[in-house]
Every structure is written in C-alpha cells, then in structure tokens.
Amino acid sequence: MIGALDGVRVIELATLFAGPMAGATLADFGADVVKVEHPRKPDPSRGHGPSKDGVGLWWKVLGRNKRAITLDLSTPDGRDVLLRMAAEADVIIENFRPGTLERWGLGYEELSKANPGLILTRVTGFGQFGPYSARPGFGTLAEAMSGFAAATGEPGGPPTLPPFGLADGIAALSTALATSLALNTRNATGRGQVVDLAIIEPIMALLGPQITWYTQLGYVQPRTGNRSSNNAPRNTYQTADGRWLAVSTSAQSIAERVVKLVGRPDFVDEEWFATGSGRAAHADELDEAVSAWVAERPASEVVAAFEDAQAAVAPVYEIPDIIADPQFQALGTVHSVPDPELGEVAMQNVLFRMSGTPGEIRFAGRPHGADTDEVLGELGLSGEEIAGLRERGAI
C-alpha cells in the first residue's frame, strides 16, 4: 500500500501531545517517523492515564506507526548522531523551549548545514519569540488564553476547560498541515524552512469571528451553555428512558421541521422565528416545547421521528455507543491492530479516507528505545559503535 507521505523521513523530538500527535498523523499516511526519547527520561505520555500490565495505553495511540529510539541530545555523542540523522531526514518536529536546541548546537543553522532541504517544525506554547516565549506552555493554557474557556460553560457559571487535550489536538493537525505545506515548497525549491507553531493560535482560529465582532461592534460572546446565540432550539434533551439527545437547527428549514414535529407549528408564524438570532432570543420557549416532547418518548422513538421529519438529532454517545454504532462501523472509525505487549489494541482510525494513497495504522506505540539499534544501524554505525554510545549513556 502506497501512502501519501511514503519516502518522507521524520525525526520526532517532541514529547507529550501536540508534536507527537502531529508525528502520528504524518506516520499514518506513510511517513517514516522516528521517535527520539531521552535514554533515562521517556516521553511522559507513556505514563499518562490508565495502563494495562504496566503498559501505558495512551502511548499505544500516540506512538503508533513510529519507530522508537533513545538519544541524549545534550551530549556530544547525541548531537553527532542527530546531525547524521538530520542529513538524511526531511523533517524534524521538536517542542523544546526556545533556545534549547541552539544551546546544544542543534539550531537550524547547524541542522541546515547538514541538510539544506530540512524542515524544522517547532511546536511551543507561545511561539519562538515574544514576552511569553520562554514560559512553559501546555494546551490548557491555550484553552484559557485563546478565548475558548471564556465562551464555554453555563451562563453565570465559571469558564470551562475540556476534559481532554483539545488545544493540543488542534495544534497537532495544524502542525501536520504546516509541515506538509513546507514539504511541498521544499519539493519545488529544494530549500527547507522553519515552521513556528504556537499552541495558543490554532484553537483561536477555530473560534470563528469573535475578534472581528469585538473590534467592529465591541461584542464579546457570552457563555451560553449548550445553547447558541445564533439559533434555537439548540440544546441537549433527556428522553423518557434516560438518554440524552442533541438537537441542532442551524438552518431555518430544520428549525421549522422541529417545532412542527414537537406540536408547536404556531411558532413558525411568529415574526421572531424568521431569523436565527430571533429564535435564540426565545430559546426558553423553544427549549420548553422540545424538552417536554422528548421527555415523553424513548430515545429510539425520538430519533426515528426526527429522521422521518428530516430534522437534525444525534444521541450523546459514550465510548461503548461509538464502538457499537453501525455508521462508525461502516466507516471503520475504530480500528484494532495486533500488539506484542497487549495482544490487540483498538483505537481511532486515520483521520480521513483517500482513494489513491490511503492512510493505515500499521502498529501501536513501541516500547521505549525498541528500534534504537535498527535505526542507528541504518545510519552506518557498527555494533561496536552502538555499544560504545550505550556505555557512555548517549543512547
């Protein structure tokens, strides 16, 4: 099977989430990604979350399709090995604090001397310059500073942070895209470049026109809970059998179908019903009608009725629901791969389908340093040289 990025060689020096998630995305579509970890300080994500038989499960997802080696970049031996790797690579992804690679003699000036076509993708919380650039940066801080948390939560309640790495995930997809764009430019010009991605920025880009609203009108989007300031009804509603369903009426025609379905066709004749903002101003009335109708029926009946009416509804799923759902099964959204440590591991499949160069999960995350000898051997290092590096603590 030919992947879209077959032949692309990536060195991943990043830890935790945004950089490694970007590396996994590139690896899913064929790139040969070599994950570099400190010999005595593995990527902390190996210990995040639940484990089975002492094996971290998050790492199995984050480290998928990557070969794993160890290398102490702060040592002269480690620096020399990385420069040899860089000479044959297309991309390096790193997320050290700005100045760290330069302190080790591995800044872009040195790396590009080894390989003028190399792309150095740098992922940090706040970017490579500016007053906050030296601060430690995590996705949680980006969720707070981007405006996301301020607009999330119930009216009158506190700002709300997501229970997973949302900003990191958005930054990872942006990193993979930026790296692909840089590869395309390199293929045309022969020259590499530096990609500077600050985790605080991509999540802000997804928040829509909030900056434009404020600078043009002084309008700051308030917290509205599950409701929208742009349309209604838009909320979650509990059924007679205790399930929760989400309803969306972003289109006027859908809103009309919903209120007719729940027995309130009179709403359609109201002047305020003709616009999304007008409906949002009357969300209490609309929610009351939809909620009462849904509460009298089991989830299966509600979903069937909405489908018959061509109105938009979806159940609020937990993971067992996702695994059992026939649409996700048809798409192959959950994929299982054999694993020497755990037997078989299920995880989310690649992000999208390509008819000519599809992505593929070939294997789950590898043990710490499992491929060190293989990768260094490909550089031409002998068994004796590799043993010497190991004795000196460089690998």
mmCIF file of C-alpha atoms in Angstrom:
data_model
loop_
_atom_site.group_PDB
_atom_site.id
_atom_site.type_symbol
_atom_site.label_atom_id
_atom_site.label_comp_id
_atom_site.label_asym_id
_atom_site.label_seq_id
_atom_site.Cartn_x
_atom_site.Cartn_y
_atom_site.Cartn_z
ATOM 1 C CA MET A 1 0.000 0.000 0.000
ATOM 2 C CA ILE A 2 1.396 3.400 -1.013
ATOM 3 C CA GLY A 3 0.872 6.242 1.468
ATOM 4 C CA ALA A 4 0.683 9.903 0.552
ATOM 5 C CA LEU A 5 3.913 10.535 2.506
ATOM 6 C CA ASP A 6 5.851 7.402 1.543
ATOM 7 C CA GLY A 7 9.550 8.197 1.448
ATOM 8 C CA VAL A 8 9.275 11.150 3.837
ATOM 9 C CA ARG A 9 11.571 10.757 6.829
ATOM 10 C CA VAL A 10 10.601 12.498 10.064
ATOM 11 C CA ILE A 11 12.562 12.793 13.303
ATOM 12 C CA GLU A 12 10.250 13.498 16.228
ATOM 13 C CA LEU A 13 11.944 15.151 19.193
ATOM 14 C CA ALA A 14 8.672 16.294 20.769
ATOM 15 C CA THR A 15 7.087 14.999 23.975
ATOM 16 C CA LEU A 16 3.572 14.843 25.393
ATOM 17 C CA PHE A 17 0.848 15.765 22.953
ATOM 18 C CA ALA A 18 0.811 18.382 20.169
ATOM 19 C CA GLY A 19 4.097 17.450 18.484
ATOM 20 C CA PRO A 20 3.694 13.688 18.900
ATOM 21 C CA MET A 21 0.094 13.816 17.656
ATOM 22 C CA ALA A 22 1.327 15.619 14.554
ATOM 23 C CA GLY A 23 4.013 12.963 14.110
ATOM 24 C CA ALA A 24 1.401 10.218 14.381
ATOM 25 C CA THR A 25 -0.736 11.905 11.709
ATOM 26 C CA LEU A 26 2.215 12.059 9.315
ATOM 27 C CA ALA A 27 3.095 8.453 10.117
ATOM 28 C CA ASP A 28 -0.490 7.327 9.475
ATOM 29 C CA PHE A 29 -0.085 8.444 5.877
ATOM 30 C CA GLY A 30 3.215 6.757 5.211
ATOM 31 C CA ALA A 31 5.996 8.897 6.672
ATOM 32 C CA ASP A 32 8.829 7.015 8.397
ATOM 33 C CA VAL A 33 8.688 8.702 11.804
ATOM 34 C CA VAL A 34 11.494 8.006 14.258
ATOM 35 C CA LYS A 35 10.541 8.932 17.807
ATOM 36 C CA VAL A 36 13.586 10.117 19.796
ATOM 37 C CA GLU A 37 13.365 9.926 23.599
ATOM 38 C CA HIS A 38 15.875 10.533 26.344
ATOM 39 C CA PRO A 39 17.529 7.244 27.420
ATOM 40 C CA ARG A 40 16.554 7.704 31.051
ATOM 41 C CA LYS A 41 13.532 10.031 30.761
ATOM 42 C CA PRO A 42 10.909 8.588 28.402
ATOM 43 C CA ASP A 43 8.129 10.708 26.925
ATOM 44 C CA PRO A 44 5.862 11.434 29.936
ATOM 45 C CA SER A 45 2.837 10.380 27.887
ATOM 46 C CA ARG A 46 3.948 6.774 28.408
ATOM 47 C CA GLY A 47 2.777 7.180 31.998
ATOM 48 C CA HIS A 48 -0.335 9.272 31.404
ATOM 49 C CA GLY A 49 -3.740 7.763 32.062
ATOM 50 C CA PRO A 50 -4.663 4.122 32.645
ATOM 51 C CA SER A 51 -2.234 1.289 31.956
ATOM 52 C CA LYS A 52 -2.563 -2.443 31.486
ATOM 53 C CA ASP A 53 0.071 -4.844 32.804
ATOM 54 C CA GLY A 54 2.334 -1.847 33.316
ATOM 55 C CA VAL A 55 1.980 -0.694 29.699
ATOM 56 C CA GLY A 56 0.656 2.837 29.184
ATOM 57 C CA LEU A 57 -2.369 2.769 26.887
ATOM 58 C CA TRP A 58 -2.255 6.417 25.807
ATOM 59 C CA TRP A 59 1.217 5.825 24.396
ATOM 60 C CA LYS A 60 -0.082 2.967 22.257
ATOM 61 C CA VAL A 61 -2.196 5.533 20.403
ATOM 62 C CA LEU A 62 0.247 8.466 20.473
ATOM 63 C CA GLY A 63 3.224 6.355 19.447
ATOM 64 C CA ARG A 64 1.527 4.406 16.669
ATOM 65 C CA ASN A 65 3.373 3.873 13.391
ATOM 66 C CA LYS A 66 6.617 5.284 14.853
ATOM 67 C CA ARG A 67 9.953 3.635 15.409
ATOM 68 C CA ALA A 68 11.271 4.386 18.900
ATOM 69 C CA ILE A 69 14.899 5.150 19.715
ATOM 70 C CA THR A 70 16.743 6.740 22.623
ATOM 71 C CA LEU A 71 19.286 9.546 22.308
ATOM 72 C CA ASP A 72 20.630 12.125 24.758
ATOM 73 C CA LEU A 73 20.831 15.251 22.614
ATOM 74 C CA SER A 74 22.647 17.230 25.307
ATOM 75 C CA THR A 75 25.780 15.070 24.906
ATOM 76 C CA PRO A 76 28.390 15.468 22.137
ATOM 77 C CA ASP A 77 27.700 11.895 21.019
ATOM 78 C CA GLY A 78 23.963 12.548 20.898
ATOM 79 C CA ARG A 79 24.463 15.752 18.939
ATOM 80 C CA ASP A 80 26.648 14.000 16.389
ATOM 81 C CA VAL A 81 24.159 11.174 15.915
ATOM 82 C CA LEU A 82 21.270 13.599 15.443
ATOM 83 C CA LEU A 83 23.216 15.577 12.827
ATOM 84 C CA ARG A 84 23.827 12.331 10.942
ATOM 85 C CA MET A 85 20.120 11.544 11.143
ATOM 86 C CA ALA A 86 19.209 15.072 10.057
ATOM 87 C CA ALA A 87 21.380 14.762 6.959
ATOM 88 C CA GLU A 88 19.074 12.010 5.696
ATOM 89 C CA ALA A 89 15.763 13.341 7.048
ATOM 90 C CA ASP A 90 13.086 15.582 5.581
ATOM 91 C CA VAL A 91 11.532 16.910 8.788
ATOM 92 C CA ILE A 92 12.376 17.382 12.451
ATOM 93 C CA ILE A 93 9.487 18.076 14.849
ATOM 94 C CA GLU A 94 10.551 19.497 18.226
ATOM 95 C CA ASN A 95 8.867 21.158 21.183
ATOM 96 C CA PHE A 96 11.693 22.197 23.495
ATOM 97 C CA ARG A 97 11.596 25.677 24.956
ATOM 98 C CA PRO A 98 13.034 28.222 22.510
ATOM 99 C CA GLY A 99 16.824 28.247 22.602
ATOM 100 C CA THR A 100 17.253 24.673 23.838
ATOM 101 C CA LEU A 101 18.328 23.177 20.514
ATOM 102 C CA GLU A 102 20.605 26.163 19.939
ATOM 103 C CA ARG A 103 22.233 25.597 23.334
ATOM 104 C CA TRP A 104 23.041 22.036 22.272
ATOM 105 C CA GLY A 105 24.491 23.194 18.958
ATOM 106 C CA LEU A 106 21.453 21.866 17.083
ATOM 107 C CA GLY A 107 19.753 25.073 15.942
ATOM 108 C CA TYR A 108 18.507 25.435 12.404
ATOM 109 C CA GLU A 109 21.797 26.948 11.274
ATOM 110 C CA GLU A 110 23.655 23.760 12.197
ATOM 111 C CA LEU A 111 20.895 21.445 11.020
ATOM 112 C CA SER A 112 20.541 23.139 7.636
ATOM 113 C CA LYS A 113 24.288 22.878 7.072
ATOM 114 C CA ALA A 114 23.867 19.124 7.399
ATOM 115 C CA ASN A 115 20.793 19.213 5.139
ATOM 116 C CA PRO A 116 19.712 22.432 3.319
ATOM 117 C CA GLY A 117 16.361 20.847 2.477
ATOM 118 C CA LEU A 118 15.483 20.036 6.081
ATOM 119 C CA ILE A 119 12.238 21.366 7.573
ATOM 120 C CA LEU A 120 12.391 22.168 11.290
ATOM 121 C CA THR A 121 8.881 22.252 12.745
ATOM 122 C CA ARG A 122 8.885 23.920 16.163
ATOM 123 C CA VAL A 123 5.820 23.491 18.388
ATOM 124 C CA THR A 124 5.681 25.503 21.612
ATOM 125 C CA GLY A 125 3.034 27.013 23.830
ATOM 126 C CA PHE A 126 3.728 30.630 22.886
ATOM 127 C CA GLY A 127 5.964 30.580 19.809
ATOM 128 C CA GLN A 128 9.666 31.247 19.293
ATOM 129 C CA PHE A 129 9.629 34.946 20.227
ATOM 130 C CA GLY A 130 7.689 37.462 22.296
ATOM 131 C CA PRO A 131 7.483 38.140 26.037
ATOM 132 C CA TYR A 132 5.963 34.728 26.874
ATOM 133 C CA SER A 133 8.131 32.561 24.618
ATOM 134 C CA ALA A 134 10.297 31.219 27.465
ATOM 135 C CA ARG A 135 7.301 30.176 29.587
ATOM 136 C CA PRO A 136 6.303 26.522 29.835
ATOM 137 C CA GLY A 137 3.263 26.124 27.635
ATOM 138 C CA PHE A 138 0.537 23.476 27.641
ATOM 139 C CA GLY A 139 -2.768 23.056 25.871
ATOM 140 C CA THR A 140 -4.699 24.014 28.999
ATOM 141 C CA LEU A 141 -3.116 27.457 28.933
ATOM 142 C CA ALA A 142 -4.038 27.817 25.261
ATOM 143 C CA GLU A 143 -7.636 26.850 26.007
ATOM 144 C CA ALA A 144 -7.685 29.598 28.628
ATOM 145 C CA MET A 145 -5.887 32.341 26.698
ATOM 146 C CA SER A 146 -7.487 31.748 23.291
ATOM 147 C CA GLY A 147 -10.962 32.761 24.421
ATOM 148 C CA PHE A 148 -12.263 29.187 24.325
ATOM 149 C CA ALA A 149 -12.762 28.760 28.084
ATOM 150 C CA ALA A 150 -14.347 32.202 28.471
ATOM 151 C CA ALA A 151 -17.051 31.298 25.953
ATOM 152 C CA THR A 152 -17.604 27.776 27.311
ATOM 153 C CA GLY A 153 -19.835 26.880 30.252
ATOM 154 C CA GLU A 154 -23.215 27.775 31.642
ATOM 155 C CA PRO A 155 -24.397 31.405 31.840
ATOM 156 C CA GLY A 156 -23.282 32.840 35.157
ATOM 157 C CA GLY A 157 -21.031 29.856 35.772
ATOM 158 C CA PRO A 158 -17.255 29.594 35.664
ATOM 159 C CA PRO A 159 -15.243 29.294 32.431
ATOM 160 C CA THR A 160 -14.972 25.641 31.436
ATOM 161 C CA LEU A 161 -11.943 23.671 30.247
ATOM 162 C CA PRO A 162 -12.305 20.489 28.164
ATOM 163 C CA PRO A 163 -11.505 17.134 29.838
ATOM 164 C CA PHE A 164 -9.017 16.220 27.094
ATOM 165 C CA GLY A 165 -6.236 17.859 25.065
ATOM 166 C CA LEU A 166 -8.371 19.960 22.733
ATOM 167 C CA ALA A 167 -5.849 22.738 22.050
ATOM 168 C CA ASP A 168 -3.077 20.169 21.648
ATOM 169 C CA GLY A 169 -5.158 18.205 19.156
ATOM 170 C CA ILE A 170 -5.999 21.281 17.091
ATOM 171 C CA ALA A 171 -2.334 22.334 17.191
ATOM 172 C CA ALA A 172 -1.294 18.841 16.099
ATOM 173 C CA LEU A 173 -3.496 18.921 13.000
ATOM 174 C CA SER A 174 -2.222 22.415 12.224
ATOM 175 C CA THR A 175 1.348 21.201 12.661
ATOM 176 C CA ALA A 176 0.813 18.309 10.276
ATOM 177 C CA LEU A 177 -0.714 20.677 7.717
ATOM 178 C CA ALA A 178 2.079 23.255 8.081
ATOM 179 C CA THR A 179 4.715 20.552 7.721
ATOM 180 C CA SER A 180 3.026 19.201 4.594
ATOM 181 C CA LEU A 181 2.927 22.712 3.104
ATOM 182 C CA ALA A 182 6.618 23.165 3.862
ATOM 183 C CA LEU A 183 7.377 19.812 2.227
ATOM 184 C CA ASN A 184 5.509 20.900 -0.884
ATOM 185 C CA THR A 185 7.555 24.118 -1.038
ATOM 186 C CA ARG A 186 10.794 22.211 -0.459
ATOM 187 C CA ASN A 187 9.962 19.850 -3.306
ATOM 188 C CA ALA A 188 9.609 22.873 -5.596
ATOM 189 C CA THR A 189 12.622 24.880 -4.393
ATOM 190 C CA GLY A 190 14.967 22.380 -2.777
ATOM 191 C CA ARG A 191 15.184 24.552 0.322
ATOM 192 C CA GLY A 192 13.884 23.772 3.782
ATOM 193 C CA GLN A 193 12.492 26.232 6.291
ATOM 194 C CA VAL A 194 11.469 26.693 9.914
ATOM 195 C CA VAL A 195 7.816 26.240 10.910
ATOM 196 C CA ASP A 196 6.958 28.129 14.108
ATOM 197 C CA LEU A 197 3.664 26.972 15.621
ATOM 198 C CA ALA A 198 2.335 28.424 18.887
ATOM 199 C CA ILE A 199 -0.329 26.248 20.516
ATOM 200 C CA ILE A 200 -2.246 29.364 21.613
ATOM 201 C CA GLU A 201 -3.070 30.279 17.987
ATOM 202 C CA PRO A 202 -4.751 27.379 16.105
ATOM 203 C CA ILE A 203 -7.535 26.952 18.675
ATOM 204 C CA MET A 204 -8.204 30.697 18.452
ATOM 205 C CA ALA A 205 -8.581 30.376 14.680
ATOM 206 C CA LEU A 206 -11.393 27.857 15.223
ATOM 207 C CA LEU A 207 -13.397 30.167 17.476
ATOM 208 C CA GLY A 208 -14.848 31.973 14.484
ATOM 209 C CA PRO A 209 -15.357 35.744 14.117
ATOM 210 C CA GLN A 210 -15.047 36.688 17.782
ATOM 211 C CA ILE A 211 -12.168 39.120 17.218
ATOM 212 C CA THR A 212 -13.976 40.719 14.283
ATOM 213 C CA TRP A 213 -17.169 41.001 16.306
ATOM 214 C CA TYR A 214 -15.322 42.739 19.115
ATOM 215 C CA THR A 215 -13.248 45.114 17.009
ATOM 216 C CA GLN A 216 -16.227 46.092 14.864
ATOM 217 C CA LEU A 217 -19.024 46.114 17.422
ATOM 218 C CA GLY A 218 -17.487 45.770 20.883
ATOM 219 C CA TYR A 219 -19.401 42.489 21.185
ATOM 220 C CA VAL A 220 -17.962 39.749 23.423
ATOM 221 C CA GLN A 221 -19.578 36.333 23.066
ATOM 222 C CA PRO A 222 -21.085 35.278 26.417
ATOM 223 C CA ARG A 223 -21.238 31.818 27.892
ATOM 224 C CA THR A 224 -24.453 30.171 26.723
ATOM 225 C CA GLY A 225 -24.048 26.562 27.859
ATOM 226 C CA ASN A 226 -25.392 24.173 25.231
ATOM 227 C CA ARG A 227 -27.377 26.948 23.621
ATOM 228 C CA SER A 228 -26.228 29.087 20.707
ATOM 229 C CA SER A 229 -26.503 32.843 20.370
ATOM 230 C CA ASN A 230 -27.100 32.316 16.636
ATOM 231 C CA ASN A 231 -30.018 29.873 16.531
ATOM 232 C CA ALA A 232 -32.523 27.857 18.574
ATOM 233 C CA PRO A 233 -33.599 25.301 19.543
ATOM 234 C CA ARG A 234 -30.069 24.019 20.070
ATOM 235 C CA ASN A 235 -29.513 22.001 23.222
ATOM 236 C CA THR A 236 -29.405 18.538 24.743
ATOM 237 C CA TYR A 237 -32.679 16.944 25.839
ATOM 238 C CA GLN A 238 -33.328 13.893 28.031
ATOM 239 C CA THR A 239 -35.643 11.146 26.827
ATOM 240 C CA ALA A 240 -38.128 9.045 28.782
ATOM 241 C CA ASP A 241 -35.584 6.220 29.061
ATOM 242 C CA GLY A 242 -32.845 8.479 30.427
ATOM 243 C CA ARG A 243 -30.826 9.020 27.241
ATOM 244 C CA TRP A 244 -29.590 12.414 26.118
ATOM 245 C CA LEU A 245 -30.065 13.681 22.573
ATOM 246 C CA ALA A 246 -28.585 16.743 20.861
ATOM 247 C CA VAL A 247 -30.709 18.842 18.514
ATOM 248 C CA SER A 248 -29.390 21.408 16.056
ATOM 249 C CA THR A 249 -31.376 23.890 13.973
ATOM 250 C CA SER A 250 -28.699 25.899 12.198
ATOM 251 C CA ALA A 251 -30.868 26.015 9.065
ATOM 252 C CA GLN A 252 -34.240 27.769 9.074
ATOM 253 C CA SER A 253 -35.942 24.832 7.353
ATOM 254 C CA ILE A 254 -34.709 22.441 10.043
ATOM 255 C CA ALA A 255 -35.998 24.722 12.801
ATOM 256 C CA GLU A 256 -39.437 24.729 11.179
ATOM 257 C CA ARG A 257 -39.467 20.935 10.930
ATOM 258 C CA VAL A 258 -38.512 20.549 14.595
ATOM 259 C CA VAL A 259 -41.220 22.803 16.021
ATOM 260 C CA LYS A 260 -43.857 21.206 13.785
ATOM 261 C CA LEU A 261 -42.702 17.767 14.931
ATOM 262 C CA VAL A 262 -42.995 18.649 18.619
ATOM 263 C CA GLY A 263 -46.506 20.034 18.174
ATOM 264 C CA ARG A 264 -45.818 23.759 18.035
ATOM 265 C CA PRO A 265 -46.308 24.773 14.376
ATOM 266 C CA ASP A 266 -47.610 28.116 15.623
ATOM 267 C CA PHE A 267 -44.049 29.184 16.350
ATOM 268 C CA VAL A 268 -43.360 29.333 12.610
ATOM 269 C CA ASP A 269 -45.819 32.213 12.229
ATOM 270 C CA GLU A 270 -44.111 34.324 14.892
ATOM 271 C CA GLU A 271 -42.066 37.233 13.496
ATOM 272 C CA TRP A 272 -39.092 36.384 15.700
ATOM 273 C CA PHE A 273 -38.942 32.820 14.352
ATOM 274 C CA ALA A 274 -37.777 34.008 10.920
ATOM 275 C CA THR A 275 -34.142 34.532 11.979
ATOM 276 C CA GLY A 276 -31.646 32.510 13.966
ATOM 277 C CA SER A 277 -30.943 35.374 16.337
ATOM 278 C CA GLY A 278 -34.676 35.858 16.827
ATOM 279 C CA ARG A 279 -35.120 32.207 17.732
ATOM 280 C CA ALA A 280 -32.120 32.397 20.071
ATOM 281 C CA ALA A 281 -33.814 35.278 21.916
ATOM 282 C CA HIS A 282 -36.793 32.968 22.519
ATOM 283 C CA ALA A 283 -34.735 29.892 23.442
ATOM 284 C CA ASP A 284 -36.629 29.366 26.699
ATOM 285 C CA GLU A 285 -39.939 28.876 24.886
ATOM 286 C CA LEU A 286 -38.426 26.660 22.209
ATOM 287 C CA ASP A 287 -36.471 24.534 24.696
ATOM 288 C CA GLU A 288 -39.560 24.049 26.819
ATOM 289 C CA ALA A 289 -41.531 22.721 23.848
ATOM 290 C CA VAL A 290 -38.795 20.408 22.581
ATOM 291 C CA SER A 291 -37.825 19.206 26.055
ATOM 292 C CA ALA A 292 -41.404 18.312 27.008
ATOM 293 C CA TRP A 293 -41.989 16.391 23.777
ATOM 294 C CA VAL A 294 -38.698 14.475 24.005
ATOM 295 C CA ALA A 295 -39.193 13.657 27.700
ATOM 296 C CA GLU A 296 -42.380 11.718 26.915
ATOM 297 C CA ARG A 297 -40.692 9.307 24.491
ATOM 298 C CA PRO A 298 -37.835 6.785 24.478
ATOM 299 C CA ALA A 299 -34.705 7.686 22.558
ATOM 300 C CA SER A 300 -35.351 5.253 19.709
ATOM 301 C CA GLU A 301 -38.766 6.779 19.041
ATOM 302 C CA VAL A 302 -37.431 10.337 19.126
ATOM 303 C CA VAL A 303 -34.576 9.581 16.733
ATOM 304 C CA ALA A 304 -36.914 7.762 14.336
ATOM 305 C CA ALA A 305 -39.390 10.649 14.377
ATOM 306 C CA PHE A 306 -36.655 13.226 13.743
ATOM 307 C CA GLU A 307 -35.307 11.146 10.866
ATOM 308 C CA ASP A 308 -38.766 10.843 9.331
ATOM 309 C CA ALA A 309 -39.182 14.611 9.610
ATOM 310 C CA GLN A 310 -35.663 15.189 8.173
ATOM 311 C CA ALA A 311 -34.714 17.110 11.290
ATOM 312 C CA ALA A 312 -31.245 17.018 12.864
ATOM 313 C CA VAL A 313 -30.758 14.929 16.003
ATOM 314 C CA ALA A 314 -27.968 12.799 17.439
ATOM 315 C CA PRO A 315 -27.579 10.723 20.592
ATOM 316 C CA VAL A 316 -24.988 11.823 23.129
ATOM 317 C CA TYR A 317 -22.585 8.898 22.951
ATOM 318 C CA GLU A 318 -20.166 7.366 25.382
ATOM 319 C CA ILE A 319 -17.367 5.129 24.093
ATOM 320 C CA PRO A 320 -19.379 1.841 24.168
ATOM 321 C CA ASP A 321 -22.006 3.544 21.999
ATOM 322 C CA ILE A 322 -19.369 4.624 19.495
ATOM 323 C CA ILE A 323 -17.975 1.109 19.182
ATOM 324 C CA ALA A 324 -21.447 -0.361 18.630
ATOM 325 C CA ASP A 325 -22.749 2.288 16.219
ATOM 326 C CA PRO A 326 -23.334 0.996 12.660
ATOM 327 C CA GLN A 327 -22.209 4.246 11.000
ATOM 328 C CA PHE A 328 -18.839 4.208 12.757
ATOM 329 C CA GLN A 329 -18.574 0.503 11.944
ATOM 330 C CA ALA A 330 -19.249 1.198 8.267
ATOM 331 C CA LEU A 331 -16.584 3.906 8.206
ATOM 332 C CA GLY A 332 -14.067 1.754 10.085
ATOM 333 C CA THR A 333 -13.619 4.568 12.599
ATOM 334 C CA VAL A 334 -12.442 2.184 15.341
ATOM 335 C CA HIS A 335 -9.502 0.070 14.227
ATOM 336 C CA SER A 336 -7.692 -2.780 16.006
ATOM 337 C CA VAL A 337 -4.032 -3.621 15.488
ATOM 338 C CA PRO A 338 -2.005 -6.557 16.819
ATOM 339 C CA ASP A 339 0.488 -5.653 19.529
ATOM 340 C CA PRO A 340 3.273 -7.784 21.026
ATOM 341 C CA GLU A 341 2.707 -6.375 24.525
ATOM 342 C CA LEU A 342 -1.092 -6.306 24.741
ATOM 343 C CA GLY A 343 -2.211 -8.751 22.063
ATOM 344 C CA GLU A 344 -4.542 -6.356 20.262
ATOM 345 C CA VAL A 345 -5.205 -2.647 20.682
ATOM 346 C CA ALA A 346 -8.256 -0.738 19.432
ATOM 347 C CA MET A 347 -8.033 2.980 18.690
ATOM 348 C CA GLN A 348 -9.411 5.697 16.437
ATOM 349 C CA ASN A 349 -8.526 5.071 12.801
ATOM 350 C CA VAL A 350 -6.789 7.548 10.470
ATOM 351 C CA LEU A 351 -8.474 10.918 10.080
ATOM 352 C CA PHE A 352 -9.860 10.562 6.570
ATOM 353 C CA ARG A 353 -10.037 8.261 3.565
ATOM 354 C CA MET A 354 -8.003 8.742 0.355
ATOM 355 C CA SER A 355 -8.811 6.564 -2.647
ATOM 356 C CA GLY A 356 -5.305 6.525 -4.101
ATOM 357 C CA THR A 357 -2.970 6.858 -1.116
ATOM 358 C CA PRO A 358 -4.891 5.762 1.971
ATOM 359 C CA GLY A 359 -3.513 6.004 5.460
ATOM 360 C CA GLU A 360 -3.067 2.977 7.691
ATOM 361 C CA ILE A 361 -2.300 2.103 11.307
ATOM 362 C CA ARG A 362 0.446 -0.465 10.926
ATOM 363 C CA PHE A 363 1.331 -0.944 14.603
ATOM 364 C CA ALA A 364 0.723 0.591 18.020
ATOM 365 C CA GLY A 365 3.257 2.542 20.079
ATOM 366 C CA ARG A 366 6.546 0.699 20.545
ATOM 367 C CA PRO A 367 8.461 0.115 23.793
ATOM 368 C CA HIS A 368 10.971 2.743 24.912
ATOM 369 C CA GLY A 369 14.044 2.544 22.672
ATOM 370 C CA ALA A 370 12.877 -0.600 20.884
ATOM 371 C CA ASP A 371 14.285 0.423 17.494
ATOM 372 C CA THR A 372 17.498 2.182 18.524
ATOM 373 C CA ASP A 373 19.900 -0.400 17.154
ATOM 374 C CA GLU A 374 17.978 -0.747 13.888
ATOM 375 C CA VAL A 375 17.820 2.993 13.193
ATOM 376 C CA LEU A 376 21.448 3.640 14.121
ATOM 377 C CA GLY A 377 22.496 0.660 12.051
ATOM 378 C CA GLU A 378 20.758 2.240 9.057
ATOM 379 C CA LEU A 379 23.000 5.293 9.590
ATOM 380 C CA GLY A 380 26.020 3.037 9.147
ATOM 381 C CA LEU A 381 27.020 2.733 12.789
ATOM 382 C CA SER A 382 28.585 -0.592 13.652
ATOM 383 C CA GLY A 383 27.568 -2.806 16.540
ATOM 384 C CA GLU A 384 30.692 -1.739 18.390
ATOM 385 C CA GLU A 385 29.908 1.949 17.894
ATOM 386 C CA ILE A 386 26.342 1.485 19.105
ATOM 387 C CA ALA A 387 27.594 -0.417 22.158
ATOM 388 C CA GLY A 388 30.003 2.427 22.890
ATOM 389 C CA LEU A 389 27.228 5.003 22.711
ATOM 390 C CA ARG A 390 25.190 2.894 25.101
ATOM 391 C CA GLU A 391 28.086 2.583 27.541
ATOM 392 C CA ARG A 392 28.593 6.369 27.522
ATOM 393 C CA GLY A 393 24.891 6.955 28.178
ATOM 394 C CA ALA A 394 24.220 8.684 24.848
ATOM 395 C CA ILE A 395 21.549 6.128 23.881
#
